[in-house]
Amino acid sequence: MTNIVDQITGHRRMRRNRKADWTRRLVQENRLTVDDLIWPVFVVPSTNVVEPIPSMPGVNRMSVDRLVEAAKEAADLGVPALATFPNVEMSLRDETGSNSLAADNLINQATRALKKHVPQIGVITDVALDPFTSHGHDGILRGSEIVNDETVAQVARAAVVQADAGSDIIAPSEMMDGRIGAIRQALDEAGHQNVGIMSYATKFASAFYGPYREAIGTGGLLKGDKKTYYIDPANGTEAIRDAALDVEEGADMLMVKPGLPYLDICFRMKEAFGLPVFAYQVSGEYAQIRAAAINGWIDGDRVMMETLLAFKRAGCDGILTYFAVEAARALAKKG
Ligand code: PBG
């Protein structure tokens, strides 16, 4: 019998490898494991606080004591690391974000407690000034300008203070020029040769950060936008060039942020440098999935896992995601 499809395909049939669960497992190219997950968390002052964030259903701001409990659970599930973000009291925020330099500020309190009580989990800290400034910008505002060099000097000092508190990896997200080299130099001069740098190498001026700004209380404060320091979402080649500078300056790992709308950047970055590349599935991406799931419009669990796997396919070594604990639980069940 002459089969028209066999004639067309020359007897090649893609569906043969898809015919059963066992063949699909056999040919699966990428896998998500718990080792790929970094959990971003929001910290608030005081004790015994677990406070839901309205625009991020399922995500809470936690006081340090409750964060320690949550971190234990994450560590037990095998999550390798946390990324901490403080919601600093308004009275401590000022024009230059000076509280970022305080040895016992909220983020450093969290690091100390985590390293003491849950030493098996990695702690990644951001040095951007936005949680500490009265204007919500990531750097120091002089007139109408976010001044580069003065900000770099301050974030480098903040990095040393964070490393002193026990931070394992400094993750600068403020996109100033020269910061990676300055932070590396400052850390090494202070004897923190083992503290790594995960550069928010390509951070785009994105609308997907909205819920995060609510979570750390900067949404209402922010004057203007961040377009003079974050990358234009239209620009891929510029993003790779920016990342190249971070690689030259000594970044140990690179990050792409936001995540899913920027998978092309993840792919290009991995190809270009071969360094570990991480994607940050940001607050707005999380909120979209959650909101649709709550409305019954999508299967939230499946979409969560599909998005995380997509990052792996694009070449990412791991993902910062608010779904980290949930995904870890799902992976453990599948186990
Ligand atoms: C700022 C910072 C941002 C996020 C983390 N640190 C972006 C911003 O507010 O401009 C976003 C994280 C998220 O949306 O999940 N340094």
mmCIF file of C-alpha atoms and ligand atoms in Angstrom:
data_model
loop_
_atom_site.group_PDB
_atom_site.id
_atom_site.type_symbol
_atom_site.label_atom_id
_atom_site.label_comp_id
_atom_site.label_asym_id
_atom_site.label_seq_id
_atom_site.Cartn_x
_atom_site.Cartn_y
_atom_site.Cartn_z
ATOM 1 C CA MET A 1 0.000 0.000 0.000
ATOM 2 C CA THR A 2 1.388 3.369 -0.942
ATOM 3 C CA ASN A 3 1.132 5.647 2.018
ATOM 4 C CA ILE A 4 1.078 9.289 1.095
ATOM 5 C CA VAL A 5 2.555 10.406 4.428
ATOM 6 C CA ASP A 6 5.472 7.960 4.182
ATOM 7 C CA GLN A 7 6.158 9.348 0.744
ATOM 8 C CA ILE A 8 6.069 12.887 2.033
ATOM 9 C CA THR A 9 8.234 12.281 5.104
ATOM 10 C CA GLY A 10 10.517 9.718 3.544
ATOM 11 C CA HIS A 11 9.405 7.299 6.284
ATOM 12 C CA ARG A 12 10.469 9.638 9.044
ATOM 13 C CA ARG A 13 7.876 10.061 11.762
ATOM 14 C CA MET A 14 8.457 12.331 14.698
ATOM 15 C CA ARG A 15 5.603 10.766 16.609
ATOM 16 C CA ARG A 16 7.374 7.409 17.038
ATOM 17 C CA ASN A 17 9.424 8.854 19.923
ATOM 18 C CA ARG A 18 6.311 10.365 21.481
ATOM 19 C CA LYS A 19 4.168 7.231 21.456
ATOM 20 C CA ALA A 20 4.355 6.290 25.151
ATOM 21 C CA ASP A 21 5.294 7.734 28.463
ATOM 22 C CA TRP A 22 8.465 5.636 28.537
ATOM 23 C CA THR A 23 9.676 6.809 25.117
ATOM 24 C CA ARG A 24 8.955 10.400 26.048
ATOM 25 C CA ARG A 25 10.959 10.033 29.242
ATOM 26 C CA LEU A 26 13.774 8.421 27.320
ATOM 27 C CA VAL A 27 14.155 11.302 24.868
ATOM 28 C CA GLN A 28 13.449 14.188 27.248
ATOM 29 C CA GLU A 29 16.205 16.759 26.704
ATOM 30 C CA ASN A 30 15.796 19.012 29.711
ATOM 31 C CA ARG A 31 14.736 18.402 33.260
ATOM 32 C CA LEU A 32 13.871 20.680 36.101
ATOM 33 C CA THR A 33 15.220 19.625 39.463
ATOM 34 C CA VAL A 34 15.099 21.200 42.880
ATOM 35 C CA ASP A 35 18.759 22.150 42.396
ATOM 36 C CA ASP A 36 17.640 24.697 39.799
ATOM 37 C CA LEU A 37 15.567 26.777 42.193
ATOM 38 C CA ILE A 38 16.386 29.987 44.036
ATOM 39 C CA TRP A 39 13.665 31.353 46.285
ATOM 40 C CA PRO A 40 13.263 35.156 46.522
ATOM 41 C CA VAL A 41 11.776 36.200 49.875
ATOM 42 C CA PHE A 42 10.541 39.445 51.410
ATOM 43 C CA VAL A 43 11.625 40.374 54.913
ATOM 44 C CA VAL A 44 9.862 42.779 57.308
ATOM 45 C CA PRO A 45 10.905 44.119 60.728
ATOM 46 C CA SER A 46 9.557 42.839 64.065
ATOM 47 C CA THR A 47 8.791 39.224 64.985
ATOM 48 C CA ASN A 48 6.099 36.670 64.236
ATOM 49 C CA VAL A 49 4.870 38.461 61.119
ATOM 50 C CA VAL A 50 3.613 36.599 58.056
ATOM 51 C CA GLU A 51 1.873 39.131 55.885
ATOM 52 C CA PRO A 52 0.256 38.290 52.535
ATOM 53 C CA ILE A 53 1.102 40.474 49.529
ATOM 54 C CA PRO A 54 -2.201 41.217 47.749
ATOM 55 C CA SER A 55 -0.766 41.354 44.230
ATOM 56 C CA MET A 56 1.213 38.142 44.759
ATOM 57 C CA PRO A 57 -1.276 35.611 46.158
ATOM 58 C CA GLY A 58 0.596 32.868 48.001
ATOM 59 C CA VAL A 59 3.647 35.062 48.731
ATOM 60 C CA ASN A 60 4.168 36.578 52.181
ATOM 61 C CA ARG A 61 6.410 39.135 53.742
ATOM 62 C CA MET A 62 8.025 37.517 56.759
ATOM 63 C CA SER A 63 9.785 38.730 59.859
ATOM 64 C CA VAL A 64 13.247 37.240 60.361
ATOM 65 C CA ASP A 65 12.098 34.558 62.836
ATOM 66 C CA ARG A 66 9.390 33.302 60.479
ATOM 67 C CA LEU A 67 11.769 33.529 57.536
ATOM 68 C CA VAL A 68 14.114 31.172 59.364
ATOM 69 C CA GLU A 69 11.288 28.628 59.702
ATOM 70 C CA ALA A 70 10.376 28.972 56.030
ATOM 71 C CA ALA A 71 14.037 28.638 55.063
ATOM 72 C CA LYS A 72 14.274 25.386 57.035
ATOM 73 C CA GLU A 73 11.362 23.997 55.074
ATOM 74 C CA ALA A 74 12.929 25.110 51.798
ATOM 75 C CA ALA A 75 16.260 23.578 52.794
ATOM 76 C CA ASP A 76 14.560 20.306 53.741
ATOM 77 C CA LEU A 77 13.012 20.220 50.283
ATOM 78 C CA GLY A 78 16.499 20.702 48.808
ATOM 79 C CA VAL A 79 16.177 24.294 47.575
ATOM 80 C CA PRO A 80 19.824 25.449 47.266
ATOM 81 C CA ALA A 81 19.485 29.161 47.970
ATOM 82 C CA LEU A 82 17.355 32.137 48.969
ATOM 83 C CA ALA A 83 17.468 35.706 47.666
ATOM 84 C CA THR A 84 16.388 38.183 50.330
ATOM 85 C CA PHE A 85 14.636 41.533 49.821
ATOM 86 C CA PRO A 86 13.902 43.819 52.777
ATOM 87 C CA ASN A 87 10.829 45.991 53.287
ATOM 88 C CA VAL A 88 12.566 48.665 55.312
ATOM 89 C CA GLU A 89 10.673 50.993 57.657
ATOM 90 C CA MET A 90 9.884 54.293 55.947
ATOM 91 C CA SER A 91 11.582 56.255 58.743
ATOM 92 C CA LEU A 92 14.906 54.604 57.828
ATOM 93 C CA ARG A 93 14.731 55.493 54.134
ATOM 94 C CA ASP A 94 16.524 58.617 52.902
ATOM 95 C CA GLU A 95 17.887 60.324 49.796
ATOM 96 C CA THR A 96 21.072 58.241 49.658
ATOM 97 C CA GLY A 97 19.822 54.960 51.092
ATOM 98 C CA SER A 98 22.246 55.272 53.972
ATOM 99 C CA ASN A 99 20.669 52.396 55.891
ATOM 100 C CA SER A 100 22.109 50.051 53.266
ATOM 101 C CA LEU A 101 25.451 50.535 55.044
ATOM 102 C CA ALA A 102 24.223 49.686 58.543
ATOM 103 C CA ALA A 103 25.726 46.440 59.791
ATOM 104 C CA ASP A 104 22.511 45.464 61.562
ATOM 105 C CA ASN A 105 19.977 46.612 58.966
ATOM 106 C CA LEU A 106 17.075 44.341 58.100
ATOM 107 C CA ILE A 107 18.724 42.457 55.261
ATOM 108 C CA ASN A 108 21.857 41.817 57.331
ATOM 109 C CA GLN A 109 19.783 40.685 60.321
ATOM 110 C CA ALA A 110 18.088 38.191 58.029
ATOM 111 C CA THR A 111 21.433 36.943 56.683
ATOM 112 C CA ARG A 112 22.877 36.481 60.173
ATOM 113 C CA ALA A 113 19.813 34.556 61.365
ATOM 114 C CA LEU A 114 19.722 32.385 58.262
ATOM 115 C CA LYS A 115 23.424 31.537 58.425
ATOM 116 C CA LYS A 116 23.107 30.707 62.107
ATOM 117 C CA HIS A 117 19.970 28.563 61.987
ATOM 118 C CA VAL A 118 19.894 27.201 58.415
ATOM 119 C CA PRO A 119 23.565 27.086 57.380
ATOM 120 C CA GLN A 120 22.900 24.552 54.628
ATOM 121 C CA ILE A 121 20.992 27.045 52.474
ATOM 122 C CA GLY A 122 22.786 29.678 50.398
ATOM 123 C CA VAL A 123 22.010 33.351 50.982
ATOM 124 C CA ILE A 124 22.054 35.727 48.004
ATOM 125 C CA THR A 125 21.716 39.421 48.748
ATOM 126 C CA ASP A 126 21.014 42.410 46.529
ATOM 127 C CA VAL A 127 22.949 45.636 47.048
ATOM 128 C CA ALA A 128 20.671 47.944 45.053
ATOM 129 C CA LEU A 129 19.604 50.932 47.119
ATOM 130 C CA ASP A 130 15.880 50.921 46.277
ATOM 131 C CA PRO A 131 14.700 49.333 49.546
ATOM 132 C CA PHE A 132 16.566 52.077 51.418
ATOM 133 C CA THR A 133 15.904 55.240 49.407
ATOM 134 C CA SER A 134 13.045 57.665 50.009
ATOM 135 C CA HIS A 135 12.549 57.965 46.231
ATOM 136 C CA GLY A 136 12.561 54.258 45.351
ATOM 137 C CA HIS A 137 15.466 54.493 42.915
ATOM 138 C CA ASP A 138 18.280 51.929 42.950
ATOM 139 C CA GLY A 139 20.954 54.584 43.281
ATOM 140 C CA ILE A 140 21.715 57.966 44.772
ATOM 141 C CA LEU A 141 19.595 60.780 43.357
ATOM 142 C CA ARG A 142 21.334 64.160 42.882
ATOM 143 C CA GLY A 143 18.967 66.660 41.339
ATOM 144 C CA SER A 144 17.242 64.644 38.671
ATOM 145 C CA GLU A 145 20.134 62.245 38.051
ATOM 146 C CA ILE A 146 20.880 58.825 39.493
ATOM 147 C CA VAL A 147 24.589 59.382 39.917
ATOM 148 C CA ASN A 148 26.689 56.437 38.791
ATOM 149 C CA ASP A 149 30.068 56.642 40.490
ATOM 150 C CA GLU A 150 28.849 57.699 43.909
ATOM 151 C CA THR A 151 26.294 54.883 43.819
ATOM 152 C CA VAL A 152 28.981 52.376 42.829
ATOM 153 C CA ALA A 153 31.117 53.432 45.791
ATOM 154 C CA GLN A 154 28.184 52.945 48.135
ATOM 155 C CA VAL A 155 27.018 49.584 46.771
ATOM 156 C CA ALA A 156 30.588 48.297 46.989
ATOM 157 C CA ARG A 157 30.639 49.259 50.674
ATOM 158 C CA ALA A 158 27.185 47.733 51.190
ATOM 159 C CA ALA A 159 28.452 44.524 49.581
ATOM 160 C CA VAL A 160 31.258 44.282 52.144
ATOM 161 C CA VAL A 161 28.798 44.888 54.989
ATOM 162 C CA GLN A 162 26.526 42.164 53.583
ATOM 163 C CA ALA A 163 29.452 39.776 53.215
ATOM 164 C CA ASP A 164 30.496 40.545 56.794
ATOM 165 C CA ALA A 165 26.980 39.483 57.847
ATOM 166 C CA GLY A 166 27.483 36.158 56.061
ATOM 167 C CA SER A 167 26.054 36.663 52.598
ATOM 168 C CA ASP A 168 27.316 33.949 50.243
ATOM 169 C CA ILE A 169 26.659 35.712 46.961
ATOM 170 C CA ILE A 170 26.294 39.408 46.286
ATOM 171 C CA ALA A 171 23.749 40.073 43.553
ATOM 172 C CA PRO A 172 23.835 43.707 42.471
ATOM 173 C CA SER A 173 20.677 44.705 40.620
ATOM 174 C CA GLU A 174 21.117 48.461 40.251
ATOM 175 C CA MET A 175 22.767 48.400 36.794
ATOM 176 C CA MET A 176 25.366 51.099 37.446
ATOM 177 C CA ASP A 177 28.436 51.011 35.205
ATOM 178 C CA GLY A 178 31.544 49.496 36.766
ATOM 179 C CA ARG A 179 29.831 48.001 39.788
ATOM 180 C CA ILE A 180 30.937 44.412 39.324
ATOM 181 C CA GLY A 181 34.610 45.329 39.268
ATOM 182 C CA ALA A 182 34.209 47.721 42.197
ATOM 183 C CA ILE A 183 32.356 45.145 44.292
ATOM 184 C CA ARG A 184 34.928 42.428 43.489
ATOM 185 C CA GLN A 185 37.765 44.710 44.502
ATOM 186 C CA ALA A 186 36.043 45.797 47.713
ATOM 187 C CA LEU A 187 35.179 42.222 48.689
ATOM 188 C CA ASP A 188 38.733 41.012 48.055
ATOM 189 C CA GLU A 189 40.298 43.889 49.975
ATOM 190 C CA ALA A 190 38.068 42.951 52.919
ATOM 191 C CA GLY A 191 39.133 39.303 52.757
ATOM 192 C CA HIS A 192 35.901 38.040 51.196
ATOM 193 C CA GLN A 193 37.547 36.141 48.349
ATOM 194 C CA ASN A 194 35.006 33.327 48.695
ATOM 195 C CA VAL A 195 31.957 35.537 48.352
ATOM 196 C CA GLY A 196 30.619 35.291 44.810
ATOM 197 C CA ILE A 197 28.956 37.812 42.534
ATOM 198 C CA MET A 198 25.794 37.009 40.621
ATOM 199 C CA SER A 199 25.358 39.959 38.329
ATOM 200 C CA TYR A 200 21.900 41.127 37.392
ATOM 201 C CA ALA A 201 23.714 41.528 34.093
ATOM 202 C CA THR A 202 20.760 42.256 31.918
ATOM 203 C CA LYS A 203 18.011 43.930 33.805
ATOM 204 C CA PHE A 204 15.386 45.475 31.612
ATOM 205 C CA ALA A 205 13.239 48.560 32.261
ATOM 206 C CA SER A 206 10.179 46.347 32.591
ATOM 207 C CA ALA A 207 6.572 46.755 33.660
ATOM 208 C CA PHE A 208 6.719 43.272 35.174
ATOM 209 C CA TYR A 209 8.203 44.529 38.472
ATOM 210 C CA GLY A 210 4.964 46.116 39.734
ATOM 211 C CA PRO A 211 4.000 43.633 42.462
ATOM 212 C CA TYR A 212 7.576 43.563 43.829
ATOM 213 C CA ARG A 213 7.487 47.304 44.328
ATOM 214 C CA GLU A 214 4.312 46.856 46.342
ATOM 215 C CA ALA A 215 5.976 44.051 48.313
ATOM 216 C CA ILE A 216 8.879 46.228 49.458
ATOM 217 C CA GLY A 217 6.870 49.445 49.605
ATOM 218 C CA THR A 218 8.639 51.378 46.844
ATOM 219 C CA GLY A 219 5.752 51.505 44.363
ATOM 220 C CA GLY A 220 4.248 54.700 45.724
ATOM 221 C CA LEU A 221 7.633 56.332 46.272
ATOM 222 C CA LEU A 222 9.175 55.947 42.852
ATOM 223 C CA LYS A 223 9.612 59.227 41.045
ATOM 224 C CA GLY A 224 9.880 58.821 37.300
ATOM 225 C CA ASP A 225 11.183 55.569 35.876
ATOM 226 C CA LYS A 226 14.407 53.559 35.748
ATOM 227 C CA LYS A 227 15.115 53.967 32.036
ATOM 228 C CA THR A 228 18.420 55.802 32.561
ATOM 229 C CA TYR A 229 19.955 52.714 34.131
ATOM 230 C CA TYR A 230 17.959 49.589 33.170
ATOM 231 C CA ILE A 231 18.125 48.244 29.589
ATOM 232 C CA ASP A 232 15.498 49.088 26.967
ATOM 233 C CA PRO A 233 13.315 45.987 26.391
ATOM 234 C CA ALA A 234 13.893 46.526 22.670
ATOM 235 C CA ASN A 235 17.643 45.864 22.901
ATOM 236 C CA GLY A 236 19.196 42.398 22.780
ATOM 237 C CA THR A 237 22.658 43.191 21.450
ATOM 238 C CA GLU A 238 23.123 45.959 24.011
ATOM 239 C CA ALA A 239 22.159 43.483 26.741
ATOM 240 C CA ILE A 240 24.864 41.033 25.639
ATOM 241 C CA ARG A 241 27.420 43.837 25.511
ATOM 242 C CA ASP A 242 26.470 44.920 29.026
ATOM 243 C CA ALA A 243 26.814 41.330 30.237
ATOM 244 C CA ALA A 244 30.234 41.071 28.546
ATOM 245 C CA LEU A 245 31.506 43.955 30.662
ATOM 246 C CA ASP A 246 30.280 42.200 33.815
ATOM 247 C CA VAL A 247 32.096 39.039 32.749
ATOM 248 C CA GLU A 248 35.309 41.016 32.223
ATOM 249 C CA GLU A 249 34.888 42.716 35.596
ATOM 250 C CA GLY A 250 34.709 39.338 37.335
ATOM 251 C CA ALA A 251 31.088 38.214 37.673
ATOM 252 C CA ASP A 252 30.818 34.552 38.713
ATOM 253 C CA MET A 253 27.255 34.124 37.509
ATOM 254 C CA LEU A 254 24.910 36.084 35.291
ATOM 255 C CA MET A 255 21.230 36.803 35.532
ATOM 256 C CA VAL A 256 18.520 37.787 33.102
ATOM 257 C CA LYS A 257 15.550 39.712 34.442
ATOM 258 C CA PRO A 258 12.593 39.486 33.814
ATOM 259 C CA GLY A 259 12.515 35.857 32.749
ATOM 260 C CA LEU A 260 10.038 34.431 30.297
ATOM 261 C CA PRO A 261 9.715 37.458 27.965
ATOM 262 C CA TYR A 262 13.534 37.452 27.694
ATOM 263 C CA LEU A 263 14.343 33.804 26.930
ATOM 264 C CA ASP A 264 16.216 34.904 23.816
ATOM 265 C CA ILE A 265 18.599 36.821 26.069
ATOM 266 C CA CYS A 266 19.066 33.767 28.312
ATOM 267 C CA PHE A 267 19.948 31.683 25.275
ATOM 268 C CA ARG A 268 22.332 34.241 23.796
ATOM 269 C CA MET A 269 24.015 34.853 27.112
ATOM 270 C CA LYS A 270 24.675 31.169 27.747
ATOM 271 C CA GLU A 271 26.036 30.763 24.217
ATOM 272 C CA ALA A 272 28.215 33.866 24.465
ATOM 273 C CA PHE A 273 29.901 33.345 27.838
ATOM 274 C CA GLY A 274 29.314 29.821 29.119
ATOM 275 C CA LEU A 275 29.025 31.197 32.643
ATOM 276 C CA PRO A 276 26.206 29.964 34.866
ATOM 277 C CA VAL A 277 23.107 31.863 33.753
ATOM 278 C CA PHE A 278 20.035 32.410 35.896
ATOM 279 C CA ALA A 279 16.672 33.854 35.007
ATOM 280 C CA TYR A 280 14.542 35.828 37.426
ATOM 281 C CA GLN A 281 10.879 34.955 36.948
ATOM 282 C CA VAL A 282 9.743 38.258 38.414
ATOM 283 C CA SER A 283 6.755 39.319 40.443
ATOM 284 C CA GLY A 284 4.573 40.308 37.485
ATOM 285 C CA GLU A 285 5.171 36.975 35.798
ATOM 286 C CA TYR A 286 4.235 35.201 39.016
ATOM 287 C CA ALA A 287 1.129 37.361 39.460
ATOM 288 C CA GLN A 288 -0.078 36.655 35.923
ATOM 289 C CA ILE A 289 0.111 32.908 36.381
ATOM 290 C CA ARG A 290 -1.451 33.028 39.837
ATOM 291 C CA ALA A 291 -4.280 35.326 38.842
ATOM 292 C CA ALA A 292 -5.247 33.222 35.854
ATOM 293 C CA ALA A 293 -5.054 30.050 37.958
ATOM 294 C CA ILE A 294 -7.207 31.537 40.715
ATOM 295 C CA ASN A 295 -9.801 32.426 38.107
ATOM 296 C CA GLY A 296 -9.733 28.877 36.789
ATOM 297 C CA TRP A 297 -8.518 30.050 33.391
ATOM 298 C CA ILE A 298 -5.329 27.985 33.363
ATOM 299 C CA ASP A 299 -3.986 24.983 35.250
ATOM 300 C CA GLY A 300 -1.633 26.900 37.552
ATOM 301 C CA ASP A 301 0.521 23.936 38.572
ATOM 302 C CA ARG A 302 1.160 22.827 35.025
ATOM 303 C CA VAL A 303 1.853 26.341 33.786
ATOM 304 C CA MET A 304 4.265 26.877 36.692
ATOM 305 C CA MET A 305 6.246 23.747 35.821
ATOM 306 C CA GLU A 306 6.143 24.460 32.097
ATOM 307 C CA THR A 307 7.555 27.965 32.540
ATOM 308 C CA LEU A 308 10.333 26.706 34.795
ATOM 309 C CA LEU A 309 11.254 23.982 32.311
ATOM 310 C CA ALA A 310 11.261 26.551 29.493
ATOM 311 C CA PHE A 311 14.073 28.379 31.300
ATOM 312 C CA LYS A 312 16.117 25.186 31.321
ATOM 313 C CA ARG A 313 15.521 24.658 27.612
ATOM 314 C CA ALA A 314 16.692 28.222 26.960
ATOM 315 C CA GLY A 315 20.014 27.360 28.608
ATOM 316 C CA CYS A 316 19.493 28.618 32.151
ATOM 317 C CA ASP A 317 21.282 26.865 34.973
ATOM 318 C CA GLY A 318 18.612 27.932 37.415
ATOM 319 C CA ILE A 319 15.667 30.193 38.105
ATOM 320 C CA LEU A 320 14.855 32.710 40.789
ATOM 321 C CA THR A 321 11.150 32.107 41.284
ATOM 322 C CA TYR A 322 8.470 32.821 43.856
ATOM 323 C CA PHE A 323 7.224 29.323 42.988
ATOM 324 C CA ALA A 324 10.430 27.733 44.320
ATOM 325 C CA VAL A 325 8.923 26.005 47.357
ATOM 326 C CA GLU A 326 5.799 24.945 45.537
ATOM 327 C CA ALA A 327 7.798 23.625 42.605
ATOM 328 C CA ALA A 328 10.149 21.821 45.005
ATOM 329 C CA ARG A 329 7.155 20.152 46.634
ATOM 330 C CA ALA A 330 5.757 19.122 43.244
ATOM 331 C CA LEU A 331 9.161 17.718 42.235
ATOM 332 C CA ALA A 332 9.442 15.797 45.511
ATOM 333 C CA LYS A 333 6.025 14.221 44.954
ATOM 334 C CA LYS A 334 6.952 13.222 41.421
ATOM 335 C CA GLY A 335 10.313 12.034 42.741
HETATM 336 C C1 PBG B 1 15.320 46.705 42.227
HETATM 337 C C2 PBG B 1 14.686 45.382 42.141
HETATM 338 C C3 PBG B 1 13.635 45.073 41.285
HETATM 339 C C4 PBG B 1 13.265 43.765 41.553
HETATM 340 C C5 PBG B 1 14.133 43.269 42.517
HETATM 341 N N1 PBG B 1 15.016 44.300 42.878
HETATM 342 C C6 PBG B 1 13.034 45.859 40.201
HETATM 343 C C7 PBG B 1 12.545 47.195 40.460
HETATM 344 O O1 PBG B 1 11.834 47.473 41.413
HETATM 345 O O2 PBG B 1 12.877 48.045 39.633
HETATM 346 C C8 PBG B 1 12.120 43.068 40.889
HETATM 347 C C9 PBG B 1 11.762 41.732 41.380
HETATM 348 C C10 PBG B 1 10.429 41.277 40.953
HETATM 349 O O3 PBG B 1 9.671 41.989 40.266
HETATM 350 O O4 PBG B 1 10.089 40.146 41.311
HETATM 351 N N2 PBG B 1 16.635 46.717 42.576
#
